[in-house]
Coordinates of C-alpha atoms in Angstrom, one line a residue:
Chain N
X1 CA 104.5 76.1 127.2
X2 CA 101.3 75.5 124.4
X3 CA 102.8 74.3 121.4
X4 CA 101.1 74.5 117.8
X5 CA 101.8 71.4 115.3
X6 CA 100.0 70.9 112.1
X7 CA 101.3 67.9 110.0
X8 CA 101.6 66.6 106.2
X9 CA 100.6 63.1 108.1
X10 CA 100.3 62.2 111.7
X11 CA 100.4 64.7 114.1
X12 CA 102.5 62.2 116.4
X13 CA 105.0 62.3 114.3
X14 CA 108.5 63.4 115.7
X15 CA 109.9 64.2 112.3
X16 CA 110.4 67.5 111.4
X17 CA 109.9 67.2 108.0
X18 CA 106.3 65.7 108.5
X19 CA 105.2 69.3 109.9
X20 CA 104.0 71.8 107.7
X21 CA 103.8 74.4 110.8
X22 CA 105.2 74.2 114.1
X23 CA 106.0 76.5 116.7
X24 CA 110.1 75.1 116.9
X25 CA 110.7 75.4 113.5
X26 CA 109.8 79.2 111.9
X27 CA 110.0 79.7 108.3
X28 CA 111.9 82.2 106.8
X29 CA 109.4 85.7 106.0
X30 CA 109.5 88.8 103.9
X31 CA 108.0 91.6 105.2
X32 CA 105.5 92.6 102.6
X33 CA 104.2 96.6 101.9
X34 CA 107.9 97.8 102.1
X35 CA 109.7 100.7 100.4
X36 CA 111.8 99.9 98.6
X37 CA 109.9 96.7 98.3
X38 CA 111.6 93.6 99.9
X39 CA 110.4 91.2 97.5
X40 CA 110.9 92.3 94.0
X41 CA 112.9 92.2 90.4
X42 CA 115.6 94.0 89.4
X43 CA 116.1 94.6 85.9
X44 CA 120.3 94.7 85.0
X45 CA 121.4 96.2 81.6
X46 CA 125.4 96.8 81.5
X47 CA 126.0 98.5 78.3
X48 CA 128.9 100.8 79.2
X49 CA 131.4 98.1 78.9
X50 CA 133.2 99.0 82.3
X51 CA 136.5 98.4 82.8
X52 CA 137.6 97.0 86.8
X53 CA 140.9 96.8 88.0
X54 CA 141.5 93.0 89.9
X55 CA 140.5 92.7 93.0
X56 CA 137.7 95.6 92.8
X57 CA 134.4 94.9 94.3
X58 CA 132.2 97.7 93.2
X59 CA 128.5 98.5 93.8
X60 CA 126.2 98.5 91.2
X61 CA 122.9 99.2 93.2
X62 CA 121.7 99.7 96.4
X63 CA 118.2 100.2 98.7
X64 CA 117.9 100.8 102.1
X65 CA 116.4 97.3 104.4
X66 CA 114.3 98.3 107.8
X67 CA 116.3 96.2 110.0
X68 CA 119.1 96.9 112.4
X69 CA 121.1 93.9 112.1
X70 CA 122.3 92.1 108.9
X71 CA 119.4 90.4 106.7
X72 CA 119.8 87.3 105.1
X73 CA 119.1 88.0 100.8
X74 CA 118.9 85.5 97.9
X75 CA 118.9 86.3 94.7
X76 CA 118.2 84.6 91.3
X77 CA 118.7 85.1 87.9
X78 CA 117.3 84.4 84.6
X79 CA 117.6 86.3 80.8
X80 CA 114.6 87.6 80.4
X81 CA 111.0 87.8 81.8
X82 CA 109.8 86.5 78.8
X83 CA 112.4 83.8 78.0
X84 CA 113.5 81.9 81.3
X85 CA 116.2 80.5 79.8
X86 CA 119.9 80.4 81.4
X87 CA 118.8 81.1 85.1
X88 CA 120.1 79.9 88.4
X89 CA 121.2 81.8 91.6
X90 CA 123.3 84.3 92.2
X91 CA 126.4 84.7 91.9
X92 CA 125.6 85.8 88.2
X93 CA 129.1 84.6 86.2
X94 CA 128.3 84.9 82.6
X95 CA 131.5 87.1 81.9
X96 CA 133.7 83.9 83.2
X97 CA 137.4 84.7 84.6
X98 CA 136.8 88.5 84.3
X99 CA 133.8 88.7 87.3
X100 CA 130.4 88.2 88.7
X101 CA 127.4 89.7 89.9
X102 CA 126.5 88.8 93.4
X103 CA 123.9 90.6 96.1
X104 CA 124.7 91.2 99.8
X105 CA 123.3 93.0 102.7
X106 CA 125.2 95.0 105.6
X107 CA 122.6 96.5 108.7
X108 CA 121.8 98.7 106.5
X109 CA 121.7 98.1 102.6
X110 CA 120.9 95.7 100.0
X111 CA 123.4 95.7 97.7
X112 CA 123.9 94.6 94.0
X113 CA 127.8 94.2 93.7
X114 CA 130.3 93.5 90.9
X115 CA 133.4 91.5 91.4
X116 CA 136.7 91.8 89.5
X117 CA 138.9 88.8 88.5
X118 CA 140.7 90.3 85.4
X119 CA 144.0 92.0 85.6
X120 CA 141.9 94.9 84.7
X121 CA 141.9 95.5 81.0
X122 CA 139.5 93.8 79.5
X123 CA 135.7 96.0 79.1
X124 CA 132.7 94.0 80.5
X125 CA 130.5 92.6 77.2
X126 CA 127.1 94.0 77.1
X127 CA 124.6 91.9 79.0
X128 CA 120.4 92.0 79.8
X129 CA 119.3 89.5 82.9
X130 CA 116.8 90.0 85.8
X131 CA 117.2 89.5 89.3
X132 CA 114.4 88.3 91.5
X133 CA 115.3 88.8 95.2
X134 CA 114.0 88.6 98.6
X135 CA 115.2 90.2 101.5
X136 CA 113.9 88.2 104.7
X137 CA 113.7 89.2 108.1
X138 CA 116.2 86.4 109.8
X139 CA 119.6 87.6 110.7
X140 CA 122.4 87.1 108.4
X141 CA 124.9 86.8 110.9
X142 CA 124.5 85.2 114.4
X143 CA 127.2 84.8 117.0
X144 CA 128.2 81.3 118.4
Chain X
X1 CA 86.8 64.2 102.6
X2 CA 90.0 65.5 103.6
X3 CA 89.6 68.4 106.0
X4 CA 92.0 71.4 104.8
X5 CA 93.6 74.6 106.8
X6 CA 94.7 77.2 104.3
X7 CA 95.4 81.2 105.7
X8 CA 95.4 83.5 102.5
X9 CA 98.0 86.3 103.1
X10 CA 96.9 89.9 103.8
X11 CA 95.1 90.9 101.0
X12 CA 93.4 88.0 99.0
X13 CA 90.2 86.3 99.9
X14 CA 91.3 82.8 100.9
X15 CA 88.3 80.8 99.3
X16 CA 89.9 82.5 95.9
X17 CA 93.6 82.9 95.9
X18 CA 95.6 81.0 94.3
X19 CA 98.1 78.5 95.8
X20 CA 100.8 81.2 95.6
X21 CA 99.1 83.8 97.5
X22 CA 98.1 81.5 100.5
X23 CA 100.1 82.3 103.7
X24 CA 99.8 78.3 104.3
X25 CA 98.0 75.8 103.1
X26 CA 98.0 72.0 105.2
X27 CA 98.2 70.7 101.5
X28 CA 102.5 71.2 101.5
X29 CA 104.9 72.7 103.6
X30 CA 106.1 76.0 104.3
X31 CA 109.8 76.6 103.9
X32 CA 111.1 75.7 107.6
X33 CA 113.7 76.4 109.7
X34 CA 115.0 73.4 111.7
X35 CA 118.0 75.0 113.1
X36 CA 120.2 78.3 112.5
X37 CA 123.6 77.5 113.0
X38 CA 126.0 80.3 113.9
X39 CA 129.4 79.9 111.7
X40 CA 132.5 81.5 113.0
X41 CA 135.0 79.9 111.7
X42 CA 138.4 80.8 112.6
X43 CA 140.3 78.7 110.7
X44 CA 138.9 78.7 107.2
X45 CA 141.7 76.9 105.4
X46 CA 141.3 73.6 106.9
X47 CA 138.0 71.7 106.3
X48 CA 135.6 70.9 109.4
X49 CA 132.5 69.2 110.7
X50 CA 130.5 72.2 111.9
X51 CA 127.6 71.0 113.4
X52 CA 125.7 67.1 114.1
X53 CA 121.6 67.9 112.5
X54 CA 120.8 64.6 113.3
X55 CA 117.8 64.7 110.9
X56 CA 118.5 61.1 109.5
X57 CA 118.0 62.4 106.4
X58 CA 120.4 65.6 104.1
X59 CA 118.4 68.5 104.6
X60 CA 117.6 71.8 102.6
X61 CA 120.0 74.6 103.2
X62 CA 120.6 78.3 102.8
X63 CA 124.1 79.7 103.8
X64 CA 124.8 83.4 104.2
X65 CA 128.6 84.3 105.1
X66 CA 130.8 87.5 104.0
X67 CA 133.4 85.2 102.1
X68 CA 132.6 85.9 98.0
X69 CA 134.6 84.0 95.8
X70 CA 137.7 85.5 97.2
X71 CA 137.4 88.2 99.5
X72 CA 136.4 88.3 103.4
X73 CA 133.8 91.1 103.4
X74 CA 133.2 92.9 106.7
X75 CA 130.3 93.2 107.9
X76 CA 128.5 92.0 105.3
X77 CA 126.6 88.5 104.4
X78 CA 125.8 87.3 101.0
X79 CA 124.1 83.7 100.1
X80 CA 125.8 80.8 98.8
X81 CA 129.3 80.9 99.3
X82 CA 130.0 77.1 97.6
X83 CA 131.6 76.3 101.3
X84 CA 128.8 74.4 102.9
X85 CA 127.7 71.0 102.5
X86 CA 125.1 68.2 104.7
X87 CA 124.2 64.7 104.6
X88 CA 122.1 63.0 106.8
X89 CA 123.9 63.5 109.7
X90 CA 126.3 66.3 109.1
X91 CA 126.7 70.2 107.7
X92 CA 130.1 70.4 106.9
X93 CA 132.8 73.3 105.9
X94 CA 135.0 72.7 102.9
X95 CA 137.7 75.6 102.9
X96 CA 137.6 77.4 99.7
X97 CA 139.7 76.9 96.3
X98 CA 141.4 80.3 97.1
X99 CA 143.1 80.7 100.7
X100 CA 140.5 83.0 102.9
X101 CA 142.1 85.9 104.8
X102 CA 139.9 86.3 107.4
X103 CA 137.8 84.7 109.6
X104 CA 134.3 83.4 107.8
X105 CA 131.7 84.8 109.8
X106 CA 127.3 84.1 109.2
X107 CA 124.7 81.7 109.2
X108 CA 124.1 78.5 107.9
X109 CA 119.7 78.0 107.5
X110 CA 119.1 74.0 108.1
X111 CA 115.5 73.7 106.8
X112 CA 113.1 70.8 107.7
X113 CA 112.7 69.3 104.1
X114 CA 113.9 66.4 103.1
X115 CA 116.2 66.8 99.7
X116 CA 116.4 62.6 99.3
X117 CA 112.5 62.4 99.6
X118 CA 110.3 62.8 96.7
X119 CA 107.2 65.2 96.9
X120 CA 104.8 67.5 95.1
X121 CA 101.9 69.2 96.1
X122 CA 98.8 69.1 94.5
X123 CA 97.9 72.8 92.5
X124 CA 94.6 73.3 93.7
X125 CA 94.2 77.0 92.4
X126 CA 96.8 79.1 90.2
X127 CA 96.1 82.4 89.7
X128 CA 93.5 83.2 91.7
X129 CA 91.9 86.5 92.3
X130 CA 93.9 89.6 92.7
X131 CA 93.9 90.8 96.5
X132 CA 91.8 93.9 96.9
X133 CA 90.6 92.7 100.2
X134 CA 90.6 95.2 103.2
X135 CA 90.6 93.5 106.9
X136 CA 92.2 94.4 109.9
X137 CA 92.3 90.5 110.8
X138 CA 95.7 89.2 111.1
X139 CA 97.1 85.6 111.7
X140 CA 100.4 85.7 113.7
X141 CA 102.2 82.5 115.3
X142 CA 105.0 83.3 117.6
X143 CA 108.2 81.5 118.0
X144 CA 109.1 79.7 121.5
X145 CA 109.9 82.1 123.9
X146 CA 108.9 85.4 121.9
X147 CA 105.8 87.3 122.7
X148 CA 102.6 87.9 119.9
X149 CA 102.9 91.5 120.8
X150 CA 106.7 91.9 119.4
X151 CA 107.4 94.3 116.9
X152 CA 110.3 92.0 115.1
X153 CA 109.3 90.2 112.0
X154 CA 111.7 87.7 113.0
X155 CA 110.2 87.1 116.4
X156 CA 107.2 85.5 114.5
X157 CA 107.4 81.7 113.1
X158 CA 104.3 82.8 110.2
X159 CA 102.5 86.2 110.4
X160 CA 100.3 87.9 107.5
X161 CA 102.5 90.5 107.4
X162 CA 105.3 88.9 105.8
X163 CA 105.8 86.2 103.2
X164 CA 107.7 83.2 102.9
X165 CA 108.6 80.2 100.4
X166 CA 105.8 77.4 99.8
X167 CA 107.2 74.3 98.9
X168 CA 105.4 72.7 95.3
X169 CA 107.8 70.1 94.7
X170 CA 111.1 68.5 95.7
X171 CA 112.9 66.1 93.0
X172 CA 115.4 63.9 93.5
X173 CA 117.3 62.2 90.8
X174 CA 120.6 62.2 88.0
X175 CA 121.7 64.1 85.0
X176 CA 120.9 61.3 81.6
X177 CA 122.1 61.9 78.7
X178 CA 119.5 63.8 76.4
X179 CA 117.9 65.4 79.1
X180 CA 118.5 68.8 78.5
X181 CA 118.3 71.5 77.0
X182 CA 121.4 73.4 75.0
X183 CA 124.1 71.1 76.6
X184 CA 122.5 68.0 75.7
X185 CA 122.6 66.3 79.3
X186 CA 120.1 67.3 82.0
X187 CA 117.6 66.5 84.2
X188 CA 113.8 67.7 84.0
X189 CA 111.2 68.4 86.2
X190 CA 107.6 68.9 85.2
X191 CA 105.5 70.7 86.9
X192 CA 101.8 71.7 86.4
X193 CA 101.5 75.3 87.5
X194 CA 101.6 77.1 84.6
X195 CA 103.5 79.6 85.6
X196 CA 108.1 79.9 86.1
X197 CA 108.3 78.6 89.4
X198 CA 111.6 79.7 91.6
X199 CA 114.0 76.5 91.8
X200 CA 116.9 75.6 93.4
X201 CA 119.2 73.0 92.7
X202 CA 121.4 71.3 95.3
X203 CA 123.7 68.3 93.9
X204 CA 124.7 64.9 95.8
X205 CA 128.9 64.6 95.9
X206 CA 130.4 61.3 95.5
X207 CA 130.8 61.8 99.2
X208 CA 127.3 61.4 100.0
X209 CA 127.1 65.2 101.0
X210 CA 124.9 67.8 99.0
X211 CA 126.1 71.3 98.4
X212 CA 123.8 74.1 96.8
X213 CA 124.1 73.8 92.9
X214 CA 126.2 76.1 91.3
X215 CA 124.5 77.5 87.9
X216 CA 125.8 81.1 87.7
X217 CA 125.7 81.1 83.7
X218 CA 129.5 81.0 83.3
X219 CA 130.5 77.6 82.8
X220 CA 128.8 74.4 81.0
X221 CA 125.6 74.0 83.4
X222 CA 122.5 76.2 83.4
X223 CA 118.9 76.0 84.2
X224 CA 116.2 77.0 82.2
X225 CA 112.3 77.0 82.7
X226 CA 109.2 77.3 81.4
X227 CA 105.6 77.2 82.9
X228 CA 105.4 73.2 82.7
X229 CA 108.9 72.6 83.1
X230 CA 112.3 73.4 84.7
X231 CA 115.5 71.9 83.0
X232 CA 118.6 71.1 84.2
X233 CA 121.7 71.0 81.9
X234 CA 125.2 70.6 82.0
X235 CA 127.6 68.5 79.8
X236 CA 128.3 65.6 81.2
X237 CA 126.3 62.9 82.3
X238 CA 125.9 61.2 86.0
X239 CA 125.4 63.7 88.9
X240 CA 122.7 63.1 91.9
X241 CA 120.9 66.3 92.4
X242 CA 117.7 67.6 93.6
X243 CA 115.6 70.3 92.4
X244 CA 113.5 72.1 94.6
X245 CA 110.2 74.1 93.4
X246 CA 108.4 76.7 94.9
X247 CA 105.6 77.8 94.3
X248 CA 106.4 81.3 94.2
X249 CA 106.3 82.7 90.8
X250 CA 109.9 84.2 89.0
X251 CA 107.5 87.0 87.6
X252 CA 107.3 89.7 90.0
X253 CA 106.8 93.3 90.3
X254 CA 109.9 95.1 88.7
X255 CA 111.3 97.0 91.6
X256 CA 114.2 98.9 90.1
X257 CA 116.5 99.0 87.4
X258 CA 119.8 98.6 87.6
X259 CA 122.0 100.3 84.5
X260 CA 126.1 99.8 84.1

C-alpha cells in the first residue's frame, strides 16, 4: 500500500504528532460551496423573553446538512463581531440555572437548540451573541 | 533555505493567500485525526477507561455524544458533553453530575497534537488576496483503504473541496493571578495574526487528565480575544490548561439569523 508522510521534522519519525499530513491520520474537513453554508455565523438575538417549562428542549434554528448519517458540529460563541469579549464554546449558559444554548446534528439537520432547567416561570433576559459553526463531514456517531 | 509545500484551497492563488486560506502549509499542522473511538456506553453511571491511545503524550480531543447536560437525545450528537477526559495514556469516561437514562452513544475525535508541547507557527502571510481564481485543478489525498474516485467527503484525509482547522499555536501553562481580564486571574496568549483566531481551551485535572474547558459564559470563567491576544479568565488562581489557536478566523460570513 503507498503511503504519503510529510513532517514538521524528520520524516522517520514514528510520532504522530511530528506529521503535518499522513495518509493514517485524516483531518477533520468542511465541505465548502454548500447551501446552507457549512461553515458560517449565526447571529442570535432573544428579545421575546420566552418562557420554557423544565425539562423542555426546544429548537431555535435549523438547516438542512448533505449527509446521510449524523455529522459531527462545533460551535463557538462570542458577544459581538466587533467586541470578542465573553466567548468560549458551546454550550452557551449565560442565563445560569434557567438554560443553555447548545447545537446538535441528527442525519438530517443542524440544529440550534434551547434547553430548560427552570421550573418554568421565569422569562429568558434579552441577550445578542454569535455563533461560529462548522459542520464537518466525519460521522458523529460510529458503532463499536 | 528551507524548502516549503503549501496547497492553497480552491479558489485563492497559493503564492498570495494568506496563511488562513492555504489547504496546508508544511510550516504547521493540520488538525489530525489519530483515532476515532466509537463510545457506546451502556453503563453511564459508573466511570470507565474507554480506550488505551498510547500516544505518550495527552492528546487534543473532540467528543460528540447525544447526552446534553441532562437528557439522552436520540439520534442525535452534539459536541462537548464535559464527560471525556485523556492523559498520556488514556481517554477516560467520568459519568455525569446528573444520573444519565439512557445509554451514551457517539464518538470521541483523538487528534495527533500534542496539548503538553509548546508550539506556534510562524504567520507568513495574513490576509492575503481574495480568491477569485477559476481552475479545475484539485488536490485530493485519500484515506487507507478508500478510493480517490469516492464521492464521500469523509473518504478523503485533505481534498480542496473541503476545509479544515490549521493549527497556529498550542499553549500550555496556569491561571496567575492578574492575568486576566474582568475576573482578575487568567492566563494570556499572544498571538501575532492580527485577526480573532478560534481557541479552545482544554484544562489539566489534579489527576493528570485534561478535559475540554468549560467557558459557556454562565459561571466565573470566560475567554475573551482580540487580534494580538486571547485571554483566559476565571477567579481563582492555579489551574494547568492549554489553549489551542487556529488559524481560522472568528469573523466569518453571517449565514443566518437566528431571532427568539
Amino acid at each position: 500500500m503507498s503511503e504519503l508522510k510529510l513532517s514538521l521534522t524528520d520524516i522517520r519519525s514514528t510520532k504522530p504528532s511530528d506529521y503535518i499530513l499522513n495518509r493514517k491520520y485524516p483531518n477533520p474537513k468542511v465541505a465548502l460551496g454548500r447551501t446552507p453554508a457549512h461553515i458560517g455565523i449565526l447571529k442570535i438575538d432573544v428579545i421575546s423573553q420566552p418562557v420554557y417549562s423544565s425539562g423542555d428542549i426546544i429548537t431555535w434554528y435549523s438547516f438542512p446538512h448533505i449527509y446521510d448519517y449524523i455529522p459531527t458540529v462545533i460551535g463557538l460563541f462570542f458577544g459581538s463581531q466587533d467586541d470578542f469579549t465573553n466567548g468560549g464554546i458551546l454550550p452557551y449558559g449565560s442565563w445560569g440555572a434557567l438554560g443553555e444554548v447548545f447545537m446538535d446534528a441528527d442525519d438530517r439537520n443542524v440544529y440550534v437548540k434551547f434547553q430548560s432547567f427552570d421550573v418554568g416561570a421565569t422569562p429568558l433576559g434579552e441577550r445578542h451573541f454569535f455563533i461560529r459553526y462548522y459542520v464537518f463531514a466525519e460521522e458523529g456517531r460510529l458503532d463499536p | 533555505m528551507a524548502r516549503v509545500i503549501k496547497v492553497a484551497r480552491k479558489g485563492f492563488d497559493v503564492k498570495t493567500a494568506g496563511d488562513e486560506n492555504l489547504l496546508y502549509s508544511s510550516l504547521w499542522p493540520v488538525l489530525s485525526i489519530f483515532k476515532e473511538v466509537p463510545i457506546k456506553i451502556t453503563n453511564p453511571n459508573e466511570d470507565a477507561i474507554i480506550f488505551e491511545h498510547g500516544l505518550g503524550y495527552p492528546p487534543m480531543f473532540w467528543d460528540f455524544t447525544n447526552f446534553t447536560n441532562t437528557f439522552n437525545l436520540p439520534g442525535s450528537s452534539q459536541f462537548f458533553s464535559e464527560l471525556f477526559s485523556v492523559n498520556e495514556k488514556y481517554l477516560k469516561y467520568t459519568k455525569p453530575q446528573t444520573a444519565a437514562t439512557a445509554p451514551i452513544e457517539g464518538v470521541v475525535q483523538l487528534f495527533t497534537l500534542d496539548l503538553s508541547r509548546q508550539f506556534t507557527a510562524p504567520v507568513i502571510n495574513v490576509g492575503g488576496v481574495s480568491g477569485n481564481i477559476r481552475s479545475s485543478r484539485s488536490f485530493k489525498l485519500a484515506k487507507e483503504g478508500k478510493s480517490i474516485n469516492s464521492t464521500r467527503l469523509k473518504d478523503f484525509v485533505i481534498t480542496t473541496d473541503a476545509r479544515s482547522p490549521l493549527i497556529h499555536s498550542v499553549n500550555p501553562g496556569t491561571v496567575q493571578a492578574n492575568g486576566g481580564d474582568i475576573y482578575g486571574n487568567g492566563f494570556t496568549v499572544e498571538h501575532t495574526l492580527g485577526y480573532v483566531p478560534l481557541c479552545f481551551g482544554y484544562s489539566k485535572g489534579s489527576n493528570g487528565y485534561y478535559s475540554i474547558l468549560a467557558s459557556g459564559g454562565g459561571g466565573t470563567t470566560r475567554f475573551a480575544a482580540t487580534p494580538n491576544k486571547v485571554i483566559f479568565s476565571e477567579s481563582t488562581t492555579g489551574r494547568e490548561l492549554t489553549l489551542v489557536l487556529m488559524k481560522d478566523p472568528f469573523e466569518a460570513e453571517q449565514t443566518g439569523v437566528v431571532t427568539v
